[in-house]
mmCIF file with all atom_site columns, C-alpha atoms in Angstrom:
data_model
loop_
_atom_site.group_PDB
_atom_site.id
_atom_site.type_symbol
_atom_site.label_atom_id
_atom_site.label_alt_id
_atom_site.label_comp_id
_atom_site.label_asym_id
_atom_site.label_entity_id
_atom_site.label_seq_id
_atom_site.pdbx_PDB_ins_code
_atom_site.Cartn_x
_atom_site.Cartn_y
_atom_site.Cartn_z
_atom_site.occupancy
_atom_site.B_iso_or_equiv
_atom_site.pdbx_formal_charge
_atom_site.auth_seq_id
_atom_site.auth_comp_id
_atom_site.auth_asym_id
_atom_site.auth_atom_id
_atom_site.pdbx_PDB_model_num
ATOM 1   C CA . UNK A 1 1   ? 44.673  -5.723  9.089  1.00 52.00 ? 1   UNK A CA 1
ATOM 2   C CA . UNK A 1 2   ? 43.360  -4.960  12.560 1.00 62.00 ? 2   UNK A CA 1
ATOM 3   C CA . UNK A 1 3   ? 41.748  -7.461  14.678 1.00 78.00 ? 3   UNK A CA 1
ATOM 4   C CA . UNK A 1 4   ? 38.111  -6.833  16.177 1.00 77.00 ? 4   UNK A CA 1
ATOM 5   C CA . UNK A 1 5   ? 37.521  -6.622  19.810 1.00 88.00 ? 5   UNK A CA 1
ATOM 6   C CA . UNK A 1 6   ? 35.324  -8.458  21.702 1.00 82.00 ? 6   UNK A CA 1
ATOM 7   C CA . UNK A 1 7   ? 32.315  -6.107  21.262 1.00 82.00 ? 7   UNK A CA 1
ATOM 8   C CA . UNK A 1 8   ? 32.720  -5.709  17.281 1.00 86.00 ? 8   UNK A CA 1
ATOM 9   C CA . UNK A 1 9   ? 32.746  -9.389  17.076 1.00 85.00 ? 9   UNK A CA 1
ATOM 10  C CA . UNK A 1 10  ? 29.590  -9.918  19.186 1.00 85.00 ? 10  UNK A CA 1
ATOM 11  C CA . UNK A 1 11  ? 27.966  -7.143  17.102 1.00 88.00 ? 11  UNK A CA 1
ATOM 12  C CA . UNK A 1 12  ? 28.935  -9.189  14.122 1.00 91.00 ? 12  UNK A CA 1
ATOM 13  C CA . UNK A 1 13  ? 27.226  -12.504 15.577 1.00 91.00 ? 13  UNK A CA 1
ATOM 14  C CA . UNK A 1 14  ? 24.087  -10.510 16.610 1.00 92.00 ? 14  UNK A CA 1
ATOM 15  C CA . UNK A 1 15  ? 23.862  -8.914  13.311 1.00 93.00 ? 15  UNK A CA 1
ATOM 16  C CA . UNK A 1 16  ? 24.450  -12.455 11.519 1.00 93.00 ? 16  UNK A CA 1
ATOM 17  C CA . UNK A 1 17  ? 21.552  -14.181 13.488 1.00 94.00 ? 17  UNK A CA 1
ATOM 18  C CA . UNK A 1 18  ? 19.329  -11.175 12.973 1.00 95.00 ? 18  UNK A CA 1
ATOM 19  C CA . UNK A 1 19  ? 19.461  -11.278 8.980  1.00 95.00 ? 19  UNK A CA 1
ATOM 20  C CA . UNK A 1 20  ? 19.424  -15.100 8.827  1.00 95.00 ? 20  UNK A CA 1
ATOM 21  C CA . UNK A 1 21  ? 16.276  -15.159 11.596 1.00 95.00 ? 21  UNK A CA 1
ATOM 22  C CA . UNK A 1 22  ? 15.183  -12.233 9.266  1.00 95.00 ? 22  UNK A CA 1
ATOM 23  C CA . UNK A 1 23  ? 15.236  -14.526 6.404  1.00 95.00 ? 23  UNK A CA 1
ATOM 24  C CA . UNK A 1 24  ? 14.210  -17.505 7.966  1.00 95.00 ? 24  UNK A CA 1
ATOM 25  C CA . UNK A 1 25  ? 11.115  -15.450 9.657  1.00 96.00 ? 25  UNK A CA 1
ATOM 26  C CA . UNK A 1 26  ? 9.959   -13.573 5.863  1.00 95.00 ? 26  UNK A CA 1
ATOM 27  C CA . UNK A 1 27  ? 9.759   -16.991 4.037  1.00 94.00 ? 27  UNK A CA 1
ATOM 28  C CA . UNK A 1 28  ? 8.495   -19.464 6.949  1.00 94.00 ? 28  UNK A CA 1
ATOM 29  C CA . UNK A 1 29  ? 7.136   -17.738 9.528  1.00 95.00 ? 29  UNK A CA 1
ATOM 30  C CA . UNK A 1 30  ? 8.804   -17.479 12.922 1.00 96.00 ? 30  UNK A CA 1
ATOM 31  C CA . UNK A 1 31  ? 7.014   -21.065 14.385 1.00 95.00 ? 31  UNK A CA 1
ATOM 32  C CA . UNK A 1 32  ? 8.498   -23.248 11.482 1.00 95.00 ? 32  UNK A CA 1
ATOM 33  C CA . UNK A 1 33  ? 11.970  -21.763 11.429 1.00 93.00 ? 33  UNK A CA 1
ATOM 34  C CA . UNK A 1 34  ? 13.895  -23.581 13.028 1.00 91.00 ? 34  UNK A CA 1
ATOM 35  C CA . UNK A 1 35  ? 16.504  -22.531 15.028 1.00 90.00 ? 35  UNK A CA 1
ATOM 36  C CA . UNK A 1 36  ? 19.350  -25.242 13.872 1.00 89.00 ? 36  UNK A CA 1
ATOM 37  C CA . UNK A 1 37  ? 18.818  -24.134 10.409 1.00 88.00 ? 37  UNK A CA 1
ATOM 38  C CA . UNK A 1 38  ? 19.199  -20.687 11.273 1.00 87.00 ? 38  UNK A CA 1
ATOM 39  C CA . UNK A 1 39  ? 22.089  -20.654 13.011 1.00 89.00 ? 39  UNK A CA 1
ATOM 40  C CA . UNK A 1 40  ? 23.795  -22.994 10.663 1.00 90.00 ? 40  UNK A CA 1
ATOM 41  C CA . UNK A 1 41  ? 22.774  -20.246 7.862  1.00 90.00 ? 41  UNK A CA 1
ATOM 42  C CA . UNK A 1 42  ? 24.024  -17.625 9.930  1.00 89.00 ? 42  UNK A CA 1
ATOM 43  C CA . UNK A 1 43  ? 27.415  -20.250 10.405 1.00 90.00 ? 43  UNK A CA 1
ATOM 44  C CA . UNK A 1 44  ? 26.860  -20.058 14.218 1.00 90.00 ? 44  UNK A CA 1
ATOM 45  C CA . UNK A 1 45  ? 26.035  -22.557 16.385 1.00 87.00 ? 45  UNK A CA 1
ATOM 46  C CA . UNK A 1 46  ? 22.682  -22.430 18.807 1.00 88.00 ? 46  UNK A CA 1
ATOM 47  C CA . UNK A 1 47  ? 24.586  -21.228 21.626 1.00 89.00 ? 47  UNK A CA 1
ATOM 48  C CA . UNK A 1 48  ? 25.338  -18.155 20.117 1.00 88.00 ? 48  UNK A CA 1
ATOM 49  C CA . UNK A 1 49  ? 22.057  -17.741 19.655 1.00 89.00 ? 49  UNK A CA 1
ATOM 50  C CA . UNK A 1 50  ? 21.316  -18.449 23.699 1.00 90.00 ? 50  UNK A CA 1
ATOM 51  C CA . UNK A 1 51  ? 24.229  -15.846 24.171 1.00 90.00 ? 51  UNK A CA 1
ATOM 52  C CA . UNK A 1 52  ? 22.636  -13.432 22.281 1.00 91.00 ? 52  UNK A CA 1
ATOM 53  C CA . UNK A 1 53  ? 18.996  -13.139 22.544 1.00 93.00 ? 53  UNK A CA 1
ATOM 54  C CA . UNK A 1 54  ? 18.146  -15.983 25.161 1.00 92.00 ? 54  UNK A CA 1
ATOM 55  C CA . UNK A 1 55  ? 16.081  -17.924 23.309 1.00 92.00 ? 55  UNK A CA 1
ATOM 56  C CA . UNK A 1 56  ? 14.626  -18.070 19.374 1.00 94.00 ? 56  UNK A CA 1
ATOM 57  C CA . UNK A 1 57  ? 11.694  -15.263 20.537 1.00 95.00 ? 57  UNK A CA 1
ATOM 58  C CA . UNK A 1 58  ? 14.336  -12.948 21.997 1.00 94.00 ? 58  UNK A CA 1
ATOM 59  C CA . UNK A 1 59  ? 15.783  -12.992 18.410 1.00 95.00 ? 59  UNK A CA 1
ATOM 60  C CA . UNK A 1 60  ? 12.271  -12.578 17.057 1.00 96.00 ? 60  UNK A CA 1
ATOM 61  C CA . UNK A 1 61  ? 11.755  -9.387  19.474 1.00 95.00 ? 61  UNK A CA 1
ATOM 62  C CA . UNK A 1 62  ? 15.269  -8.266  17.734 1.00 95.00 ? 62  UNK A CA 1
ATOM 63  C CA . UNK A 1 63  ? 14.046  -9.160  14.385 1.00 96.00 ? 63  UNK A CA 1
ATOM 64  C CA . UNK A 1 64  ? 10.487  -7.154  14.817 1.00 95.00 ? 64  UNK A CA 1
ATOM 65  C CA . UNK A 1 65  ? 12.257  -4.063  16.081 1.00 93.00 ? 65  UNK A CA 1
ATOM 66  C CA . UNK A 1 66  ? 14.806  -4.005  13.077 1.00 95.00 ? 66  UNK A CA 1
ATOM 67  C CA . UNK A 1 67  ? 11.706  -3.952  10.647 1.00 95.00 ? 67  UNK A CA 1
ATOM 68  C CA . UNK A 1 68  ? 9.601   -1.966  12.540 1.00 90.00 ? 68  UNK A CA 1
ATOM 69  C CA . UNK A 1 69  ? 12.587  0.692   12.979 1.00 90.00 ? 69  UNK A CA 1
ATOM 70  C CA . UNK A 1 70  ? 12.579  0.515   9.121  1.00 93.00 ? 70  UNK A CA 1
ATOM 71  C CA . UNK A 1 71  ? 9.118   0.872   8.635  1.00 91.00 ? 71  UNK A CA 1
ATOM 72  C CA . UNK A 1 72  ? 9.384   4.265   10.403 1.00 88.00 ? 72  UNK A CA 1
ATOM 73  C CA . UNK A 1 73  ? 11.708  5.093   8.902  1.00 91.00 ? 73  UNK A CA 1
ATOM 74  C CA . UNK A 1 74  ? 10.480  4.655   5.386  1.00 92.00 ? 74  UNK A CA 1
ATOM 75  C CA . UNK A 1 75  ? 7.226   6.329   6.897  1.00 90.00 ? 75  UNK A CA 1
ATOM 76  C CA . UNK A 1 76  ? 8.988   9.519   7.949  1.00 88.00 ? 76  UNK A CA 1
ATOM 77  C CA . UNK A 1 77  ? 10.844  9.314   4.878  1.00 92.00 ? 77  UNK A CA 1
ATOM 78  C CA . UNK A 1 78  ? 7.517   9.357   2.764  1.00 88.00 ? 78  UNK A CA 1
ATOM 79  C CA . UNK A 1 79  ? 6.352   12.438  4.720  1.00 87.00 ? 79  UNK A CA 1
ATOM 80  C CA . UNK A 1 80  ? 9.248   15.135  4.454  1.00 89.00 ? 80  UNK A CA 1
ATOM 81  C CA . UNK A 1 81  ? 7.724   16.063  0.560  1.00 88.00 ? 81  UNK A CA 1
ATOM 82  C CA . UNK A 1 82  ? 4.599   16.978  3.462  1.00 89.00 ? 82  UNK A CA 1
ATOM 83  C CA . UNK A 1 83  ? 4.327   21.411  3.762  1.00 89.00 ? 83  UNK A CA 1
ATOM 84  C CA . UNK A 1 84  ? 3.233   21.329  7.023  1.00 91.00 ? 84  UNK A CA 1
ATOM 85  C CA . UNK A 1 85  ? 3.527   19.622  10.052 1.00 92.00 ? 85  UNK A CA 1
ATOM 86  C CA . UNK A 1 86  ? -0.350  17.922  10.059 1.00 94.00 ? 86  UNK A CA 1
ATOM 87  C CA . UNK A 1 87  ? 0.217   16.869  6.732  1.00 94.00 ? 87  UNK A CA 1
ATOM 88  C CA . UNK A 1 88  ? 3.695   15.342  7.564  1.00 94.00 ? 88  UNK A CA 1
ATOM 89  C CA . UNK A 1 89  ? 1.898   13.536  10.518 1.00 94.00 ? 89  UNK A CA 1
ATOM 90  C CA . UNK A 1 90  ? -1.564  12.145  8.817  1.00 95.00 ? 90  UNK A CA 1
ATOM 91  C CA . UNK A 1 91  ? 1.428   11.208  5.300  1.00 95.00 ? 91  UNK A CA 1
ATOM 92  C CA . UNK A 1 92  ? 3.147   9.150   7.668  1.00 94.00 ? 92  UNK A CA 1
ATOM 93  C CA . UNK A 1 93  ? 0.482   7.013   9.248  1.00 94.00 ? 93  UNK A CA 1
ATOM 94  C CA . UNK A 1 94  ? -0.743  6.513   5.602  1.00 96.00 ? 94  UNK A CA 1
ATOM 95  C CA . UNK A 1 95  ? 2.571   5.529   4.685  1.00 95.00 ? 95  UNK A CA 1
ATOM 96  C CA . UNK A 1 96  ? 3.061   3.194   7.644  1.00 94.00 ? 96  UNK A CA 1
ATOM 97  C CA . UNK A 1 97  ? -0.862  1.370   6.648  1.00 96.00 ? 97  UNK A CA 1
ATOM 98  C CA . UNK A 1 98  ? 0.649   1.238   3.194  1.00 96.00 ? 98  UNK A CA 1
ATOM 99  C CA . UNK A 1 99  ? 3.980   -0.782  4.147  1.00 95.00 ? 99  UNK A CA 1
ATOM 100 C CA . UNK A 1 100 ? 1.318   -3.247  5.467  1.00 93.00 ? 100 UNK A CA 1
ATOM 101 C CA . UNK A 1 101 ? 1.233   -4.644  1.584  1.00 95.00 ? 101 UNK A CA 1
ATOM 102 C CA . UNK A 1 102 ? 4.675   -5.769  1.689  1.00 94.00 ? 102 UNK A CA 1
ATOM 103 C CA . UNK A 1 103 ? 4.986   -9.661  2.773  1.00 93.00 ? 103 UNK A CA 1
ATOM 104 C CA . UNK A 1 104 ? 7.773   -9.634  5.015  1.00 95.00 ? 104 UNK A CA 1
ATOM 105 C CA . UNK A 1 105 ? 6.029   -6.493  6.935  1.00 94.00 ? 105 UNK A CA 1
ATOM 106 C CA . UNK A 1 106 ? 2.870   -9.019  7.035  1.00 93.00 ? 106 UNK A CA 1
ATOM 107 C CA . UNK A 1 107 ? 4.360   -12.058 8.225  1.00 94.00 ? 107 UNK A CA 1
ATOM 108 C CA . UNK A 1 108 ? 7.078   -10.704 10.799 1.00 95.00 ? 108 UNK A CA 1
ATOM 109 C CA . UNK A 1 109 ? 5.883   -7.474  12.304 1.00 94.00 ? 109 UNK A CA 1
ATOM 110 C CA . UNK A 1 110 ? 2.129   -7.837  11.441 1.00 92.00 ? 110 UNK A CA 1
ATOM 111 C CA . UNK A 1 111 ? 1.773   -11.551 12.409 1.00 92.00 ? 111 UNK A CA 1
ATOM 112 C CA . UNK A 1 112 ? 4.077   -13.131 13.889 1.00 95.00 ? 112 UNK A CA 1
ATOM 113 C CA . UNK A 1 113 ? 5.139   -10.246 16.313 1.00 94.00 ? 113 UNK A CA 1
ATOM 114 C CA . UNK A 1 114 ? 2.083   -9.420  17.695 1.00 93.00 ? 114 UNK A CA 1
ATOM 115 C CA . UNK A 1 115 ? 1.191   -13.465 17.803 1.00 94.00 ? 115 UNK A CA 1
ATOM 116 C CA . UNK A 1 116 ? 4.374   -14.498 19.575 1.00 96.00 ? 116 UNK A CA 1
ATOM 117 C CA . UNK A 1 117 ? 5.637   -10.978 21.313 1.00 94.00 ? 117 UNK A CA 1
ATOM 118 C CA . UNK A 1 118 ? 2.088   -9.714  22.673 1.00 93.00 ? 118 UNK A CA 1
ATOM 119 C CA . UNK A 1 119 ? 0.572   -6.057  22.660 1.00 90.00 ? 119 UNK A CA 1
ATOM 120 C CA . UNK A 1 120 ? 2.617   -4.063  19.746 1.00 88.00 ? 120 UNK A CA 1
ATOM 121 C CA . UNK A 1 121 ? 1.995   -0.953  21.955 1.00 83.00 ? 121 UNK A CA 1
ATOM 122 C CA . UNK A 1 122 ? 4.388   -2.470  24.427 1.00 86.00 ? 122 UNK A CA 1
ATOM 123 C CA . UNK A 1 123 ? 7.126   -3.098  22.116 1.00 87.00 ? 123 UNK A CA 1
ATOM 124 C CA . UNK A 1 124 ? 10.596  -0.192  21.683 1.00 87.00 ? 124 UNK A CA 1
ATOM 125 C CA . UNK A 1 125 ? 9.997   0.531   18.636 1.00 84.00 ? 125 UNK A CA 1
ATOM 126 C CA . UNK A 1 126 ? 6.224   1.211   19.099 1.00 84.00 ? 126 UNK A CA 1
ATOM 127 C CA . UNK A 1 127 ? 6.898   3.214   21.871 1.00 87.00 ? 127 UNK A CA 1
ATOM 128 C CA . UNK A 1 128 ? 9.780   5.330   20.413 1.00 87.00 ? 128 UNK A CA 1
ATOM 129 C CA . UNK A 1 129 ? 7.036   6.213   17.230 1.00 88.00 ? 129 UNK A CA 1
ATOM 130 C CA . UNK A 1 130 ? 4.324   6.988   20.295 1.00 90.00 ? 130 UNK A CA 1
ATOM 131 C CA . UNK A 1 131 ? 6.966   9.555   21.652 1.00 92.00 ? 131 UNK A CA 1
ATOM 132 C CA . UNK A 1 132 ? 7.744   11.108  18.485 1.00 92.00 ? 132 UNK A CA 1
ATOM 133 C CA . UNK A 1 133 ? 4.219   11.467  17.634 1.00 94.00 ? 133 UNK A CA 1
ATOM 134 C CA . UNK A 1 134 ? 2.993   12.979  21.180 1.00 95.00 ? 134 UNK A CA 1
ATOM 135 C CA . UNK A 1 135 ? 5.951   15.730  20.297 1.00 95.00 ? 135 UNK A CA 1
ATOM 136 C CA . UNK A 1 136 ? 4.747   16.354  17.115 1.00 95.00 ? 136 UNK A CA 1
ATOM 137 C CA . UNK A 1 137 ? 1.326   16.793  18.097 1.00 96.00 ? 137 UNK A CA 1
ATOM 138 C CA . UNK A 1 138 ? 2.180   18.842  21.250 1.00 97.00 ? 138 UNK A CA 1
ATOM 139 C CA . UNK A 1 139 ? 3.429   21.351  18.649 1.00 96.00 ? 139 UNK A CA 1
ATOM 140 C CA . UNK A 1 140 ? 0.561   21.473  16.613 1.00 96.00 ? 140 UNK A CA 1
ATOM 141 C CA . UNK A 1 141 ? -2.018  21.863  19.319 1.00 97.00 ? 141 UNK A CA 1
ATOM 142 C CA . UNK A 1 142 ? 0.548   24.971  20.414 1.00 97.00 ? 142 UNK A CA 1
ATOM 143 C CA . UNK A 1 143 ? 0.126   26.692  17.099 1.00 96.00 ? 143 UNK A CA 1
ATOM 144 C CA . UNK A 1 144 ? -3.337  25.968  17.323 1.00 96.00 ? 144 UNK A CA 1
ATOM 145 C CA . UNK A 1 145 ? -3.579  23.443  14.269 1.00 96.00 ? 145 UNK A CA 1
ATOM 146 C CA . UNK A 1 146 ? -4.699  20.738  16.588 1.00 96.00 ? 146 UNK A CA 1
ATOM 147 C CA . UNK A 1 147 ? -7.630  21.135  19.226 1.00 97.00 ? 147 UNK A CA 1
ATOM 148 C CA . UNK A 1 148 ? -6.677  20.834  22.710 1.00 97.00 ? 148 UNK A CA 1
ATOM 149 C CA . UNK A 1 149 ? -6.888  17.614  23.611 1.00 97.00 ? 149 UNK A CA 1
ATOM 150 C CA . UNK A 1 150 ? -4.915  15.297  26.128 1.00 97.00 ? 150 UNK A CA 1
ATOM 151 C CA . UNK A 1 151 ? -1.390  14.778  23.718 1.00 97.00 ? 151 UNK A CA 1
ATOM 152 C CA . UNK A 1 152 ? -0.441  11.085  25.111 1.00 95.00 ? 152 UNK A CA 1
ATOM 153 C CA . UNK A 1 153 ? -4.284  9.981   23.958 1.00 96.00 ? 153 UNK A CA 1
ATOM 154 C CA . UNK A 1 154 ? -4.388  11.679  20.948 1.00 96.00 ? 154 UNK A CA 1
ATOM 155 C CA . UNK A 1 155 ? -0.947  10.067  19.962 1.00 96.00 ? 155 UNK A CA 1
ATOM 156 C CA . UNK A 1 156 ? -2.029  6.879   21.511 1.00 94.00 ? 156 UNK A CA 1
ATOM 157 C CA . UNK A 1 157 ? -4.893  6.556   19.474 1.00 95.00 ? 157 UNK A CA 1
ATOM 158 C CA . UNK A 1 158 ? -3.168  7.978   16.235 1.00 95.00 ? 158 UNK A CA 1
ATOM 159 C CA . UNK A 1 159 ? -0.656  5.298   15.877 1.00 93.00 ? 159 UNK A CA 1
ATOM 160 C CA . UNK A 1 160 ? -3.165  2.818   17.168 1.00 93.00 ? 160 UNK A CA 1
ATOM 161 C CA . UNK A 1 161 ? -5.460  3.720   14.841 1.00 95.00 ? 161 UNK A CA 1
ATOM 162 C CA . UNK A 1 162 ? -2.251  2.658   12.039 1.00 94.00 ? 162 UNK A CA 1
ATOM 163 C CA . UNK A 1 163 ? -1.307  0.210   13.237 1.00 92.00 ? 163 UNK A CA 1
ATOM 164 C CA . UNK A 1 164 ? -4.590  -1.656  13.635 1.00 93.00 ? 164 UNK A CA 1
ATOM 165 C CA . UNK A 1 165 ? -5.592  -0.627  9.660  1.00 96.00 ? 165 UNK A CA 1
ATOM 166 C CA . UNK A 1 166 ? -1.802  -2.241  8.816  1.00 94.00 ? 166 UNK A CA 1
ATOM 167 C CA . UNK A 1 167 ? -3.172  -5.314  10.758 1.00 92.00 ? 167 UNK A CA 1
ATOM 168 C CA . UNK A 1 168 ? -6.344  -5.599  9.120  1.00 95.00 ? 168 UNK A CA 1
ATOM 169 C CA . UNK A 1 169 ? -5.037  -5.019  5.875  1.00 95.00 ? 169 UNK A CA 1
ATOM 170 C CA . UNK A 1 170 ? -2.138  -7.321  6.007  1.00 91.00 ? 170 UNK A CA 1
ATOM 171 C CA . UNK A 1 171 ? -4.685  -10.157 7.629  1.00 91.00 ? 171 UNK A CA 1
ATOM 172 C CA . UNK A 1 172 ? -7.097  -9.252  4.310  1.00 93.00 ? 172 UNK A CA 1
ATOM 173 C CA . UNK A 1 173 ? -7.939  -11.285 1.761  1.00 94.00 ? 173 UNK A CA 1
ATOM 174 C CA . UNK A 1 174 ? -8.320  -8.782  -0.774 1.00 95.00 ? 174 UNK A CA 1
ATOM 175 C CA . UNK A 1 175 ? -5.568  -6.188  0.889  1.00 93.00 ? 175 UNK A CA 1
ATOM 176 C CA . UNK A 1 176 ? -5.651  -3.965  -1.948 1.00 91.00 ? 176 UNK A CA 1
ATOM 177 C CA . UNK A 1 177 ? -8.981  -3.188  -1.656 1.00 93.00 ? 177 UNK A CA 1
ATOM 178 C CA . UNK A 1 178 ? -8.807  -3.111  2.212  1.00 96.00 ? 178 UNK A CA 1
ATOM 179 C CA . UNK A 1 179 ? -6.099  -0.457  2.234  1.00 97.00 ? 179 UNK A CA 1
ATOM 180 C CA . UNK A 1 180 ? -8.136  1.916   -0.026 1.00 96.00 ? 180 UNK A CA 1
ATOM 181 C CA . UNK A 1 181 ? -10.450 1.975   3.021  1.00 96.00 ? 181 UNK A CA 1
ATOM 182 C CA . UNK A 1 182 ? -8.247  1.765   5.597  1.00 97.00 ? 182 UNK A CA 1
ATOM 183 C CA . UNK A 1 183 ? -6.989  5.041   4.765  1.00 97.00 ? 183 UNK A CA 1
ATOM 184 C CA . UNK A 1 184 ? -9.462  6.805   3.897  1.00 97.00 ? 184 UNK A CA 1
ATOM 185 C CA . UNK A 1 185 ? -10.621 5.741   7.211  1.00 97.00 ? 185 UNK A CA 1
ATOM 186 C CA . UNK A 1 186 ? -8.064  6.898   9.131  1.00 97.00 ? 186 UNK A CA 1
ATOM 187 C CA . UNK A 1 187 ? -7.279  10.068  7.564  1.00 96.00 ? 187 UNK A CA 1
ATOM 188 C CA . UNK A 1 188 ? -11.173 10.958  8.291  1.00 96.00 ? 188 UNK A CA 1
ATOM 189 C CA . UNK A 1 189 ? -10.247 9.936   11.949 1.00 95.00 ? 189 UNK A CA 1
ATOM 190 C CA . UNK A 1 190 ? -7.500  11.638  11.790 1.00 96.00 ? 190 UNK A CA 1
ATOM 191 C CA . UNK A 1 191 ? -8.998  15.236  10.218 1.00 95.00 ? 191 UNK A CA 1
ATOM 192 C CA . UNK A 1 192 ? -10.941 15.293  13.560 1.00 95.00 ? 192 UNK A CA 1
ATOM 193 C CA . UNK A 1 193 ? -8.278  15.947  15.698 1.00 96.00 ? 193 UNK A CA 1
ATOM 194 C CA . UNK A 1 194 ? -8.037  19.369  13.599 1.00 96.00 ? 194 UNK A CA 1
ATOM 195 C CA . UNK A 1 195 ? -9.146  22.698  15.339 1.00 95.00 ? 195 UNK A CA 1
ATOM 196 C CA . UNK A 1 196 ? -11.837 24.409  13.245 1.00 83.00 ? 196 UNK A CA 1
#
């Protein structure tokens, strides 16, 4: 059997720490995990963790844009049933508010992260969906679907408009009922953005 190099084995270690942090994050939240019991779960010592990410909120920025990525991912996923473009666009956002339900969405990406990591819209992974969603829209203002408007606002205020409903739902005591609103909300936001 082959040995790893240097690089595969420090992927390993970063991938270990980010699924035990993952864990650790989901079931405690990220200010009452502690770090020794991570690492110890991840059977790594705390330096690794210095090497790694720099400190325990480094590893929660790593942790947040693993989920998030996912979240898009299941998002995009939930949209390519979607005919058209629009409807692929408004399926995803609804899709994205929807993921809110999910507890370890809540606690890592919808509480903790913004708590601990600041302004979502300033995080990779937010601003990877932003560009995908100004090209999308671009498109659809160019075949006339979409009314004219400035693309980087319109996008900006599309996925803020998501994210924001996924906060309030996940921060909701009756989230159930909260979603129902949330998206009808947003997809009447959403509609206006349509050329008549």
């Amino acid at each position: 059997m082959a040995s790893m190099t240097r690089s595969e084995m420090m992927e390993q270690t970063r991938a270990k720490l980010i699924a035990a942090a993952r864990r650790a994050f989901a079931e405690k939240g990220f200010a009452a995990a502690s770090m020794d019991d991570l690492t110890a779960a991840a059977g790594l010592t705390r330096g690794a963790l210095y090497h790694n990410f720099g400190d325990k909120k480094g590893l929660l920025a790593a942790v947040v844009a693993q989920v998030d990525g996912e979240i898009a991912a299941r998002a995009r996923e939930a949209s390519r049933h979607m005919e058209g473009a629009w409807e692929a666009l408004l399926a995803e956002g609804v899709a994205y508010i929807e993921l809110s339900l999910e507890p370890e969405v809540q606690r890592i990406v919808l509480l903790d992260g913004p708590a601990f990591l600041g302004d979502p819209s300033h995080w990779p992974s937010q601003s990877a969906c932003l560009e995908e969603t100004k090209s999308v829209l671009a498109k659809l203002i160019d075949a006339g679907i979409v009314k004219k408007v400035d693309v980087e606002a319109a996008a900006r205020l599309l996925n803020g408009a998501a994210l924001n409903a996924a906060l309030w739902v996940s921060a909701s005591d009756r989230p159930e009922e909260t979603l129902a609103g949330a998206i009808e909300a947003f997809t009447a936001l959403a509609s206006g953005l349509l050329a008549d």
